Coordinates of C-alpha atoms in Angstrom, one line a residue:
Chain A
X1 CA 0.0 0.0 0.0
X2 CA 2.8 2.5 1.4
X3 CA 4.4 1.5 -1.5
X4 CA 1.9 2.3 -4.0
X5 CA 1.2 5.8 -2.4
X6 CA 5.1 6.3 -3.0
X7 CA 4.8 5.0 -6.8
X8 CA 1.9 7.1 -7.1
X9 CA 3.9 10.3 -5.8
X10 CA 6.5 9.8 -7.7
X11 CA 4.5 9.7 -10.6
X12 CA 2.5 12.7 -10.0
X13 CA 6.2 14.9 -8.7
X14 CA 7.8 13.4 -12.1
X15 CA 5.2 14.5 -14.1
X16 CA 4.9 18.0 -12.5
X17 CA 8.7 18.0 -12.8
X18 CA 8.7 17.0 -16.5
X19 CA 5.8 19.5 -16.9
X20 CA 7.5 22.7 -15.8
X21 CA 11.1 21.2 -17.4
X22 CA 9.4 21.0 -21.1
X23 CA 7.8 24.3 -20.1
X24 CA 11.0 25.5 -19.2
X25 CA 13.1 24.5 -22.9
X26 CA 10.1 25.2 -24.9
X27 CA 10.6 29.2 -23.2
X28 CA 14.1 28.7 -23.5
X29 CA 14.1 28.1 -27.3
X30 CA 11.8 30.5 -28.1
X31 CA 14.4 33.0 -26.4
X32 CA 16.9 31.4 -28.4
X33 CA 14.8 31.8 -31.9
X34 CA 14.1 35.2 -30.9
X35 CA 17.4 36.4 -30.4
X36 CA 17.7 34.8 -33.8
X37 CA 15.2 36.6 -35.3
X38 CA 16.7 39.2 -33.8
X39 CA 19.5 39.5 -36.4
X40 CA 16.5 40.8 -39.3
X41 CA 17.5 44.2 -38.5
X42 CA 16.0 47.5 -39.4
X43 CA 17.4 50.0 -41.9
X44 CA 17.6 53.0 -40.2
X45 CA 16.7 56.3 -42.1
X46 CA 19.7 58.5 -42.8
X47 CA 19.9 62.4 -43.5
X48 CA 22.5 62.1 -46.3
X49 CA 24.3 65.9 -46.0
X50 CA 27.1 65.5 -48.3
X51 CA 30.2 63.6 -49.8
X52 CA 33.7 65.0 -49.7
X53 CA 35.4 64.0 -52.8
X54 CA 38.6 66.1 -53.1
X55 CA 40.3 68.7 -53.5
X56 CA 39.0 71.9 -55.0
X57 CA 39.8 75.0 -57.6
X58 CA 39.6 78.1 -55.8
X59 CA 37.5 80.0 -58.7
X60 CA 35.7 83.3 -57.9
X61 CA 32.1 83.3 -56.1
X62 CA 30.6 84.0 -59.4
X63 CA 32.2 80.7 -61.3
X64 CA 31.0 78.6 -58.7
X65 CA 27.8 79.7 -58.8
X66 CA 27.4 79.3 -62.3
X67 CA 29.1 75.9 -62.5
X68 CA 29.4 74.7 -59.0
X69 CA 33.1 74.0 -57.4
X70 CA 35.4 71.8 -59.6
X71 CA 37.4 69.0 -58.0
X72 CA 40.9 68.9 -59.0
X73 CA 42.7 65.9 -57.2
X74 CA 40.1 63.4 -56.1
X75 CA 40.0 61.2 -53.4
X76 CA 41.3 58.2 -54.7
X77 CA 41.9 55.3 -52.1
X78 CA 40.9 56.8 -49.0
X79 CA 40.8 54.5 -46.0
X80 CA 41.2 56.3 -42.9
X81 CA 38.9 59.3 -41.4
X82 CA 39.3 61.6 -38.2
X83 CA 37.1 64.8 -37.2
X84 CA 38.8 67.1 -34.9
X85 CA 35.7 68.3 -32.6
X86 CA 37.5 71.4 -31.3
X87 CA 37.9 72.9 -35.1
X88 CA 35.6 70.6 -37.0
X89 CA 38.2 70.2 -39.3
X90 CA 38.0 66.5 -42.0
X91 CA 41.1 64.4 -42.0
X92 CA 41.6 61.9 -44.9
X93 CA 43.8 59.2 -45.5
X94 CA 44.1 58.5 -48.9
X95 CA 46.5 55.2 -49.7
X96 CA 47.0 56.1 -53.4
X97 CA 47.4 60.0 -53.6
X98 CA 50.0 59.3 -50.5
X99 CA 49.1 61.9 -48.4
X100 CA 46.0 63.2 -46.1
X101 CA 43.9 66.1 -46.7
X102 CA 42.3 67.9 -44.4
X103 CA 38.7 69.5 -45.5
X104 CA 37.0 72.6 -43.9
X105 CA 33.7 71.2 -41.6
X106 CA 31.4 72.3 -44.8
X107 CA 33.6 69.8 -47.0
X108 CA 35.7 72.3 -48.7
X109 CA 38.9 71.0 -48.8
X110 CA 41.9 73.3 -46.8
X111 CA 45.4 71.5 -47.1
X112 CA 47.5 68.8 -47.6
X113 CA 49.6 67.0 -45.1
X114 CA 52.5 64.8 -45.4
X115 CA 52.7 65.6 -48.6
X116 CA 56.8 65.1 -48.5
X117 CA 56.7 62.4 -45.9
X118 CA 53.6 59.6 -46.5
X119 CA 53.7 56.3 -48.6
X120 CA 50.7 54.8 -47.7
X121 CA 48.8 57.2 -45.2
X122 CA 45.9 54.4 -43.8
X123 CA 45.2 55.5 -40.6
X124 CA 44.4 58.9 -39.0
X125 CA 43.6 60.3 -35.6
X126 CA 43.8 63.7 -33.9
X127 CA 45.0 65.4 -30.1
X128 CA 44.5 68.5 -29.1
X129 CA 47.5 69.6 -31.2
X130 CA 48.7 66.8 -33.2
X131 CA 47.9 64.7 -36.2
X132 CA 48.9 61.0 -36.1
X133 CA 49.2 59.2 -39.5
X134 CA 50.0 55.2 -39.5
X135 CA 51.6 54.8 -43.1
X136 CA 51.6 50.8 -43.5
X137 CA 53.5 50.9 -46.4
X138 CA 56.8 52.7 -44.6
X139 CA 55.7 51.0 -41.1
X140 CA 55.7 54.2 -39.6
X141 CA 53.5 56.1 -37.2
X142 CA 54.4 60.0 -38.4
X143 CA 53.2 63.2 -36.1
X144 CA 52.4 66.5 -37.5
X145 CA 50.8 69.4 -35.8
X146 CA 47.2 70.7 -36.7
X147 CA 49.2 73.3 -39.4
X148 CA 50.5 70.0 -41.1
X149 CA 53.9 70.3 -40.5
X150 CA 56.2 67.5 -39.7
X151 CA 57.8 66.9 -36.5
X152 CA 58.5 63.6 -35.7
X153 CA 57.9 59.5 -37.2
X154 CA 59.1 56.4 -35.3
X155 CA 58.8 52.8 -36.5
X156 CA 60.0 52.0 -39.7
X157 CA 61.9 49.1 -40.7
X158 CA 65.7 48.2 -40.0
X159 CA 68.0 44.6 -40.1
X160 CA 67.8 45.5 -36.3
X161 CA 64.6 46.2 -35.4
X162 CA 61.1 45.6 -37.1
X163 CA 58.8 48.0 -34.9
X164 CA 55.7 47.5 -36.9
X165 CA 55.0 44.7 -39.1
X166 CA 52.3 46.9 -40.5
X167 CA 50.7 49.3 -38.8
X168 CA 47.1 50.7 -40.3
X169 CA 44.2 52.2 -37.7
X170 CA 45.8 54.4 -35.1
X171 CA 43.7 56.0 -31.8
X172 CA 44.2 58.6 -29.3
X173 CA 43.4 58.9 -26.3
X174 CA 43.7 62.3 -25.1
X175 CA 42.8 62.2 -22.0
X176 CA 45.2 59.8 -20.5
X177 CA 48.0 60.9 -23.1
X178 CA 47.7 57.6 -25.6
X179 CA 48.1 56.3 -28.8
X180 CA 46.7 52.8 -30.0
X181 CA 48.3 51.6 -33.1
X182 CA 47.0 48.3 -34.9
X183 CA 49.6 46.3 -36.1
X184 CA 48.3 44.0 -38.6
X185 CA 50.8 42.2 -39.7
X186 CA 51.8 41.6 -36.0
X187 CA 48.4 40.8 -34.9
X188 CA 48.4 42.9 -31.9
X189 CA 47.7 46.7 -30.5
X190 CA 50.8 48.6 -29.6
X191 CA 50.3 51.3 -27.0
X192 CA 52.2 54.9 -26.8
X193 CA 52.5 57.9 -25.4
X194 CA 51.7 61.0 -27.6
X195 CA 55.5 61.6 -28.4
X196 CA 55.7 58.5 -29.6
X197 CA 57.3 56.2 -26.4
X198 CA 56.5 52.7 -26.5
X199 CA 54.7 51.4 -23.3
X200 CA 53.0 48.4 -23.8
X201 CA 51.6 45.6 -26.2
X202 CA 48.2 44.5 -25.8
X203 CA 47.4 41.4 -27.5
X204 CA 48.5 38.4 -29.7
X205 CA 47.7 35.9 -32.6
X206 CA 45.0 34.1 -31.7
X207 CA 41.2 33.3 -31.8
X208 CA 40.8 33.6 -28.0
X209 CA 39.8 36.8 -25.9
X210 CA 42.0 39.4 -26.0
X211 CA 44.1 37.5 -29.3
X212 CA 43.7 38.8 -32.8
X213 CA 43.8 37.7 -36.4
X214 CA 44.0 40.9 -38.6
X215 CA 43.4 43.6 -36.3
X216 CA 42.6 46.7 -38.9
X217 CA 41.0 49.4 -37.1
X218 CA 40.5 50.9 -33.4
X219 CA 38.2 53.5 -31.5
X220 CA 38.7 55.0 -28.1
X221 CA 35.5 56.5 -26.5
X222 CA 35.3 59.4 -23.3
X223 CA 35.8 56.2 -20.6
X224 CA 39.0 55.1 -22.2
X225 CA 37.6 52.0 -23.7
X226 CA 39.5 50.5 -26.7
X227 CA 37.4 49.2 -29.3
X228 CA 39.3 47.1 -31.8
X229 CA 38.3 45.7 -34.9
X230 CA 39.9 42.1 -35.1
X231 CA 39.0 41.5 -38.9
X232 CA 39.8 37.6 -39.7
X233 CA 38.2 36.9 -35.8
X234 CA 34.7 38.7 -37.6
X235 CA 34.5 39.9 -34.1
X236 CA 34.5 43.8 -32.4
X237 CA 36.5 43.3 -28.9
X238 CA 36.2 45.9 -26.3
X239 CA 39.0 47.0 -23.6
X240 CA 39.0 48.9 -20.9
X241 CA 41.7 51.8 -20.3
X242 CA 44.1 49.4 -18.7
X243 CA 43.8 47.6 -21.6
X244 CA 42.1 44.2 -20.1
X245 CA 39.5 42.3 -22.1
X246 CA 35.6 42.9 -21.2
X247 CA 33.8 41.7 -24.0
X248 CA 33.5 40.8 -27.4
X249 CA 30.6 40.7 -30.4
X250 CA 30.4 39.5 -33.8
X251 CA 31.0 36.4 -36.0
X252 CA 31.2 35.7 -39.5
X253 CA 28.2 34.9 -41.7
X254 CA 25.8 36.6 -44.6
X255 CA 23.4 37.5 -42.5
X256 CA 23.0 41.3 -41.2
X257 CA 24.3 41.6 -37.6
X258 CA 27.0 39.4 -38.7
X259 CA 30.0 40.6 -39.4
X260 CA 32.1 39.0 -42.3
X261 CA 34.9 41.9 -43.2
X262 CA 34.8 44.3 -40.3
X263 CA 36.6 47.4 -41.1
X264 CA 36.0 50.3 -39.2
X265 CA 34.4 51.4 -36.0
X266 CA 33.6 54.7 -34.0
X267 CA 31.5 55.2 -31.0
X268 CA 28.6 57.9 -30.4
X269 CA 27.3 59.5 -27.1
X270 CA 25.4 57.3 -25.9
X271 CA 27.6 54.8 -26.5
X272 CA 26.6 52.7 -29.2
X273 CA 28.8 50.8 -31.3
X274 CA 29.1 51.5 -35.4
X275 CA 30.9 49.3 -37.6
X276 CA 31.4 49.2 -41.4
X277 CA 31.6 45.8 -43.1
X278 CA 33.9 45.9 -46.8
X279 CA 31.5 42.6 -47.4
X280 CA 28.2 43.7 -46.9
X281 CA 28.7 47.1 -47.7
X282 CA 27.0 49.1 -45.0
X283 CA 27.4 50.1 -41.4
X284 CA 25.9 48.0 -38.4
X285 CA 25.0 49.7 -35.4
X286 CA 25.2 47.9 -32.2
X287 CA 24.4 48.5 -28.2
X288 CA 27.2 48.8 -26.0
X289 CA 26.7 45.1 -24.7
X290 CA 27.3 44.4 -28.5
X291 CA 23.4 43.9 -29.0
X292 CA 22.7 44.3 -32.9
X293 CA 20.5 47.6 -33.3
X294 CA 19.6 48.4 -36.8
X295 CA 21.8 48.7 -39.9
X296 CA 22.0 51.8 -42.7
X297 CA 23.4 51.2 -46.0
X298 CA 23.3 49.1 -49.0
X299 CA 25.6 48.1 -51.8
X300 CA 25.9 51.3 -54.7
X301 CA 27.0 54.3 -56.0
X302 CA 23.8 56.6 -54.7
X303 CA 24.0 59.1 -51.5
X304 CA 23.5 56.7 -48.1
X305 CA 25.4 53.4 -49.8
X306 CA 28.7 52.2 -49.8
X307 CA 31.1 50.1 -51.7
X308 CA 33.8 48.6 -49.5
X309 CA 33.1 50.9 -46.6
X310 CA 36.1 51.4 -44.6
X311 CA 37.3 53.5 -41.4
X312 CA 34.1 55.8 -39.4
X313 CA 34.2 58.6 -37.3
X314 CA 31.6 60.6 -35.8
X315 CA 31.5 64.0 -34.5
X316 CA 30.1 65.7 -31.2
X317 CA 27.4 67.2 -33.5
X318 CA 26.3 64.0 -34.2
X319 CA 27.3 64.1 -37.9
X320 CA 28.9 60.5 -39.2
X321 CA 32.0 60.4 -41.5
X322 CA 31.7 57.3 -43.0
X323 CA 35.0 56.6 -45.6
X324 CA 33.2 54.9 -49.1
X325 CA 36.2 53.8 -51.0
X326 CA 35.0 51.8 -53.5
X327 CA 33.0 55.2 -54.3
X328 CA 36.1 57.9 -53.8
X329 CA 34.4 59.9 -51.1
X330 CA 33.7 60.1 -47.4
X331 CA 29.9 60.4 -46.9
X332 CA 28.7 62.8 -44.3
X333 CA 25.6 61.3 -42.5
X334 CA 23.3 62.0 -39.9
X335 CA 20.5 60.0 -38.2
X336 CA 17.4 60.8 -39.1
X337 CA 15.6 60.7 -35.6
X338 CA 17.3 59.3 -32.6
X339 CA 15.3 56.1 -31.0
X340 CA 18.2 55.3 -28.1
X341 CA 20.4 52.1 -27.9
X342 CA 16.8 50.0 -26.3
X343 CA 18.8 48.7 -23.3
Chain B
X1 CA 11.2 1.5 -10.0
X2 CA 10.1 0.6 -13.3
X3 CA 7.6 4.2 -13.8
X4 CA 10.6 6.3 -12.2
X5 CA 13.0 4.8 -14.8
X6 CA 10.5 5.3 -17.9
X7 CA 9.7 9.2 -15.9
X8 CA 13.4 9.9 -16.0
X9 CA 14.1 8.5 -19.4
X10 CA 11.0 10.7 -21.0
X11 CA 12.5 13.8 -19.5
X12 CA 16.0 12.9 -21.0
X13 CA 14.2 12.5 -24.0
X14 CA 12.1 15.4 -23.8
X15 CA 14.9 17.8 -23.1
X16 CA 17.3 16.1 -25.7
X17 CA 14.0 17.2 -28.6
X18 CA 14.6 20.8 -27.2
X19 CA 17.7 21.7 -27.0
X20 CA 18.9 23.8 -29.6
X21 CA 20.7 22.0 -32.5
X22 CA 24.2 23.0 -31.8
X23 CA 27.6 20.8 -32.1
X24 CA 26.8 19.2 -35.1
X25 CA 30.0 20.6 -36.9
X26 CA 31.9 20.6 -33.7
X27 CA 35.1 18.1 -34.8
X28 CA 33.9 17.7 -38.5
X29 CA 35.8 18.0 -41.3
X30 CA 33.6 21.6 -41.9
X31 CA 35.0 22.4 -38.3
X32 CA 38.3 25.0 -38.6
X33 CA 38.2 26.4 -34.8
X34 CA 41.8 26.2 -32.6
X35 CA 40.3 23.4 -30.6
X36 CA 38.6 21.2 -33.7
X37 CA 40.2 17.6 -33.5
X38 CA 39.6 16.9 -37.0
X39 CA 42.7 16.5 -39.3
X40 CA 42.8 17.4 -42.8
X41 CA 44.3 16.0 -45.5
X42 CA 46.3 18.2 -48.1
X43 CA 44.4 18.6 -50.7
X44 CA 46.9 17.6 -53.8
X45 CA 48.6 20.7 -54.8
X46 CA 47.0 23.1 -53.1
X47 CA 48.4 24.8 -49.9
X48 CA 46.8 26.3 -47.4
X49 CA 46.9 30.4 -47.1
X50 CA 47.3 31.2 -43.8
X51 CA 49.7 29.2 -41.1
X52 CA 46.6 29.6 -39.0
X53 CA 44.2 26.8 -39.8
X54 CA 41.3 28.4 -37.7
X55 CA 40.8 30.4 -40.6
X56 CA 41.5 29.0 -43.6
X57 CA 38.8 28.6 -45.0
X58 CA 36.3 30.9 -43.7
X59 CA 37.7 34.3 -44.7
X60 CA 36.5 33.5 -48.5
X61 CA 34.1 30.7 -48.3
X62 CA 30.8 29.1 -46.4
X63 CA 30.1 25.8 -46.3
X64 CA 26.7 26.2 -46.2
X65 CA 23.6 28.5 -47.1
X66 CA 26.1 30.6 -50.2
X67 CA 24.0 32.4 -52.1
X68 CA 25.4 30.8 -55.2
X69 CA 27.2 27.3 -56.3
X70 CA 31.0 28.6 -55.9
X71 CA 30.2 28.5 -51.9
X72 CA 32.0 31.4 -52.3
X73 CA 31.1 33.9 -49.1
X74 CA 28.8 36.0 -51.0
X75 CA 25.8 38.2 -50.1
X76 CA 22.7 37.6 -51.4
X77 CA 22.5 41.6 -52.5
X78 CA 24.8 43.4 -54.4
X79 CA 25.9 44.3 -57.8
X80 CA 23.0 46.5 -58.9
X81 CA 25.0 49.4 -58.3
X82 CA 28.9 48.6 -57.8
X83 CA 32.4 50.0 -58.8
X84 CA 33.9 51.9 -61.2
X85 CA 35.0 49.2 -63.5
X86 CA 37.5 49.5 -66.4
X87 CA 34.5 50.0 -69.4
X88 CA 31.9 52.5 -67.8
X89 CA 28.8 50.3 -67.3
X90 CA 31.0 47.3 -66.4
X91 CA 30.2 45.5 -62.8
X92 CA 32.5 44.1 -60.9
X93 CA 31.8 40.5 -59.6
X94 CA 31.4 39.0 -56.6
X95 CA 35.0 37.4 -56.6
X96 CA 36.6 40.2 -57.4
X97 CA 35.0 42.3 -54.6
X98 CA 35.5 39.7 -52.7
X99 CA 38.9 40.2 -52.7
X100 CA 39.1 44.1 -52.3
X101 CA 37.6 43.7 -49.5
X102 CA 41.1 42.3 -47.9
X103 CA 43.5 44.0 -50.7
X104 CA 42.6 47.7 -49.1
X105 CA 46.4 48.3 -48.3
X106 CA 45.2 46.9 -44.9
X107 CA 45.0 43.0 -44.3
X108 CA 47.2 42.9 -47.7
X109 CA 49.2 45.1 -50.5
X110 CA 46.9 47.4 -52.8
X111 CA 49.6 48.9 -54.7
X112 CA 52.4 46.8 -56.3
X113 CA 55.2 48.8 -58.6
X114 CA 56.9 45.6 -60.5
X115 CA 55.4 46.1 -64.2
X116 CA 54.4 48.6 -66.6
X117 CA 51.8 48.1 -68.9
X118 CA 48.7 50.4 -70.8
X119 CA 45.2 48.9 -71.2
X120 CA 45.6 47.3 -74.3
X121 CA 48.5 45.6 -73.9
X122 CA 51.5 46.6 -74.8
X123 CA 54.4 47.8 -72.5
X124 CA 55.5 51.3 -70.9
X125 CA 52.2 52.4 -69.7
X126 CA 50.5 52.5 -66.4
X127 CA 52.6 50.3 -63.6
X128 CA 50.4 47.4 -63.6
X129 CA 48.7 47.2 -60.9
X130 CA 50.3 50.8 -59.3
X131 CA 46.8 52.1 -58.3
X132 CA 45.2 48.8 -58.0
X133 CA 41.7 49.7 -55.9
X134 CA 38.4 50.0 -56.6
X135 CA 38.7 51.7 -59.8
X136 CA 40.8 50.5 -62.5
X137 CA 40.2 52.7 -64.9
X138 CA 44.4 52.7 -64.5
X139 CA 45.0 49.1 -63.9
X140 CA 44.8 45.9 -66.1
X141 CA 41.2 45.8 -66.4
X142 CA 39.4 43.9 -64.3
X143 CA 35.1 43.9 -64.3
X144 CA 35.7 44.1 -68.7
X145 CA 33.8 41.9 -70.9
X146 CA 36.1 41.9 -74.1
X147 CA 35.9 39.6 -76.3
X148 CA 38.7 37.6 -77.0
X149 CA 40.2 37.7 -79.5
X150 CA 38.2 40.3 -81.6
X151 CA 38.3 41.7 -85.0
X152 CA 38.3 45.0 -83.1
X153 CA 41.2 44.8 -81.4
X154 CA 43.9 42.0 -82.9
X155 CA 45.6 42.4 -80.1
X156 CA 44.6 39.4 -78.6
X157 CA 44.8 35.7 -78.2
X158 CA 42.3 33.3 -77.5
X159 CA 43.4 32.2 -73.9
X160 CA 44.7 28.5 -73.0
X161 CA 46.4 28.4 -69.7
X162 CA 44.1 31.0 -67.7
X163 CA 40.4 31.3 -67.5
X164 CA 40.5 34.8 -68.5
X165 CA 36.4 35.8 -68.4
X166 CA 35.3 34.0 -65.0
X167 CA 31.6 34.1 -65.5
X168 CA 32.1 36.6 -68.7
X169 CA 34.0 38.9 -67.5
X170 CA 37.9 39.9 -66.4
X171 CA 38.2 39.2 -62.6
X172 CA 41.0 39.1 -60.3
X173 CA 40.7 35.0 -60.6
X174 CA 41.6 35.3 -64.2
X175 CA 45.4 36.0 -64.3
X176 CA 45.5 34.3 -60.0
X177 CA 44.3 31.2 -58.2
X178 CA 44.0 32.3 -54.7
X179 CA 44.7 28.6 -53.6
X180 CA 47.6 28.2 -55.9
X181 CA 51.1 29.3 -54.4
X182 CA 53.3 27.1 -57.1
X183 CA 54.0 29.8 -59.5
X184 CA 54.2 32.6 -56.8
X185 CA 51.7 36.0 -56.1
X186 CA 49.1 33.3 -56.4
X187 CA 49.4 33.1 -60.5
X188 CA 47.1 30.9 -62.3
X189 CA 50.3 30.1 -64.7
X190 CA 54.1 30.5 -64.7
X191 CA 54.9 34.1 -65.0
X192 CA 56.3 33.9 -68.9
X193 CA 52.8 32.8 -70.5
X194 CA 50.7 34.6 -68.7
X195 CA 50.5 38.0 -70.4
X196 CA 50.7 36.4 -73.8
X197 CA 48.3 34.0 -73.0
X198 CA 46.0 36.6 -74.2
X199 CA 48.0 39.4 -75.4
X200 CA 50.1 38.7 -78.4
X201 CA 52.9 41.2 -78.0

């Protein structure tokens, strides 16, 4: 009798306990499917306000009017992009013409710099009074000030010493006084001060966190944190300012909210996360936890689309530089209306 | 006993049915992660690209779900508007963006300064390959459609040794094999044929 009371309770506690376990993986799974479904993002609409193209004649008021400015030398292969908030000065990379140019906030271009000095100018960042250049061609990091004049490279390659085995996206950090190179051919991030003393290495070859495979590209936001674009890992990996790991987002795939060629990333005020892709030709916007957003963009030539997207930067003002170099041009964007990072 | 056994056995069960369908590639062949125990044979001639095996593979291709045959890691959107290509309405493919995407002068070289060559052949012009980006308007051609040879232009052979019009057009993959490393810079053929293969002088 006892015994079939017990039988009897176990039947009815297993079944209540199988009950609430299928409950349980049916809720699960659906969380799973919906964070899934989660990757059909939304194309976000974009105020497209212009695209910087070149250089410019300086023609009178009058022939401009009647026949619009006239672009002499033309953005060729630009891959690197920097707005300096304080001036709202443009700064350019540009691989093939060798050197970067520096436009006016309204797109007019204003100088050239390292003119004399570049190979192949990739990456670009400002300081308060300084323009880094990473030239991956003479494995160089070279320093200007905001006039454009030289003062100072390091790196370079000797039978001694190889300092970079190719450097490309550079950083600053003003605040604390540093300078984040990516090394791409060394597969790591090499840390300076702004006069250009080493201090440390962050990183190595590797799949794992805090490793890279390709790193191309890195962005430094108002805490200190490094974001780093670690290409052939498909993956975004974030840093704080002592330079320890806290998390990471991405993989590869064909889907949106995937990301297959990472190439450049930049960080807005409320912290969330932009990233162009060179393989889906658009820019991905994610939440700070690394949380896909929405995406704007599409393959083409037209104002708001991209072919081969590569580095971003955005400005106080909100306004988004986004470097199109399959298209010559850096396109100047703004969001259309501002619906917060949903965490 | 007997009911507790069958109870336990139908939630294993159960649970097993709902589980997300993961770790079906884990250790396959299809599997290149740093801690995959499946080993890979060479496959005859062709060397890997990269002395990192994690990612061999899956920079350029997907096993699964491609959008087209090659399983080539391609997007199912593109090409309605693309690059400047060497004749003005000219696309580039898929291929040959696909491989932009990496020669950007960041990952790997965009610029090369070994040859000289103009567009139609012959020698002296443009360095081949000097500006090589996205438009090529100053590079061998790549994203043409020529014909080859045509009565237009005499200038040309009728290929042997390369595939020069990969889906009908001039790609990147017509003068290089991106798996091949035999006849160095990835060429599809020794260095001596391969101009002439098409261009006959």
């Amino acid at each position: 009798m006892i015994k079939a009371i017990l039988n009897r309770k176990i039947l009815t506690y297993g079944l209540i306990f199988s009950l609430v376990l299928v409950s349980f993986m049916i809720v699960f799974n659906l969380k799973v499917l919906a964070e899934e479904t989660d990757q059909n993002l939304d194309e976000y609409p974009t105020k497209h306000i212009e695209n910087i193209v070149g250089e410019r004649d300086d023609r009178g008021f009058l022939m401009k009017l009647l026949f619009g400015p006239k672009t002499t030398v033309r953005l060729d292969k630009p891959f690197g992009v920097s707005v300096d908030d304080k001036t709202g000065k443009i700064y350019v990379a540009d691989t093939n013409n060798a050197f970067v140019m520096e436009f006016e906030s309204n797109g007019s271009y204003s100088n050239r710099i390292g003119e004399h000095e570049l190979q192949s100018p990739i990456g670009v960042d400002v300081s308060d009074d300084r323009i880094f250049v990473a030239d991956a061609k003479a494995g160089k990091v070279y320093i200007f000030n905001k006039e454009g004049k030289f003062i100072k490279d390091f790196g370079g390659y000797t039978t001694e010493k190889v300092t970079f085995k190719r450097p490309t996206g550079l950083a600053v950090d003003n605040k604390r006084q540093r300078l984040y190179v990516a090394d791409t051919g060394a597969h790591n991030i090499k840390v300076y001060d702004l006069d250009g003393n080493y201090i440390e290495t962050i990183g190595k070859r590797g799949t794992e966190e805090g490793e890279f495979n390709f790193p191309v590209n890195i962005e430094v936001d108002k805490q200190g944190k490094l974001y780093v674009v670690d290409t052939i890992n498909y993956r975004i990996q974030i840093f704080d300012a002592q330079g320890q790991f806290i998390r990471e987002f991405g993989e590869t795939g064909i889907t949106l909210g995937d990301l297959p060629r990472p190439k450049g990333v930049a960080v807005d005020k409320q912290g969330r996360i932009y990233v162009t892709d060179a393989y889906l030709h658009l820019v991905q916007v994610f939440s700070p936890k690394g949380t896909p957003l929405f995406f704007f963009g599409r393959p083409g030539k037209s104002d708001g689309r991209f072919v081969l997207p590569a580095a971003i930067d955005i400005g106080e003002n909100g306004k988004i530089y986004v470097v199109d170099s399959g298209n010559h041009r850096v396109q100047v964007l703004k969001l259309k209306e501002d619906r917060g990072s949903n965490e | 006993m007997r009911k507790t056994s069958v109870i336990v056995v139908s939630i294993l069960v159960v649970a097993l049915f709902t589980m997300p369908a993961f770790a079906d590639i884990q250790n396959s062949e299809h599997d290149f992660t740093a801690s995959s125990t499946a080993t890979r044979e060479n496959t005859g001639g062709y060397t890997d690209l990269k002395d990192n095996t994690t990612t061999t593979c899956s920079p350029c291709h997907v096993p699964h779900n491609a959008s087209k045959n090659t399983l080539l890691f391609q997007t199912s959107y593109n090409d309605a508007e693309t690059l400047t290509a060497y004749n003005t309405g000219d696309t580039f493919s898929a291929e040959t963006k696909m491989c932009m995407s990496c020669h950007d002068g960041t990952i790997a070289i965009n610029t090369s300064t070994k040859d000289y060559m103009t567009a139609d052949g012959t020698s002296g012009g443009t360095k081949l390959v000097e500006n090589l980006g996205t438009s090529l308007t100053n590079d061998h051609p790549v994203g043409s459609s020529v014909t080859l040879p045509s009565s237009a232009n005499t200038n040309f052979n009728s290929p042997s040794l390369v595939d020069a019009q990969l889906g009908g057009q001039v790609t990147c993959g017509s003068c290089h094999d991106p798996h091949n490393t035999t006849n160095g810079s990835f060429l599809e053929t020794a260095k001596d044929g391969l101009c002439l293969d098409c261009h006959n002088k």
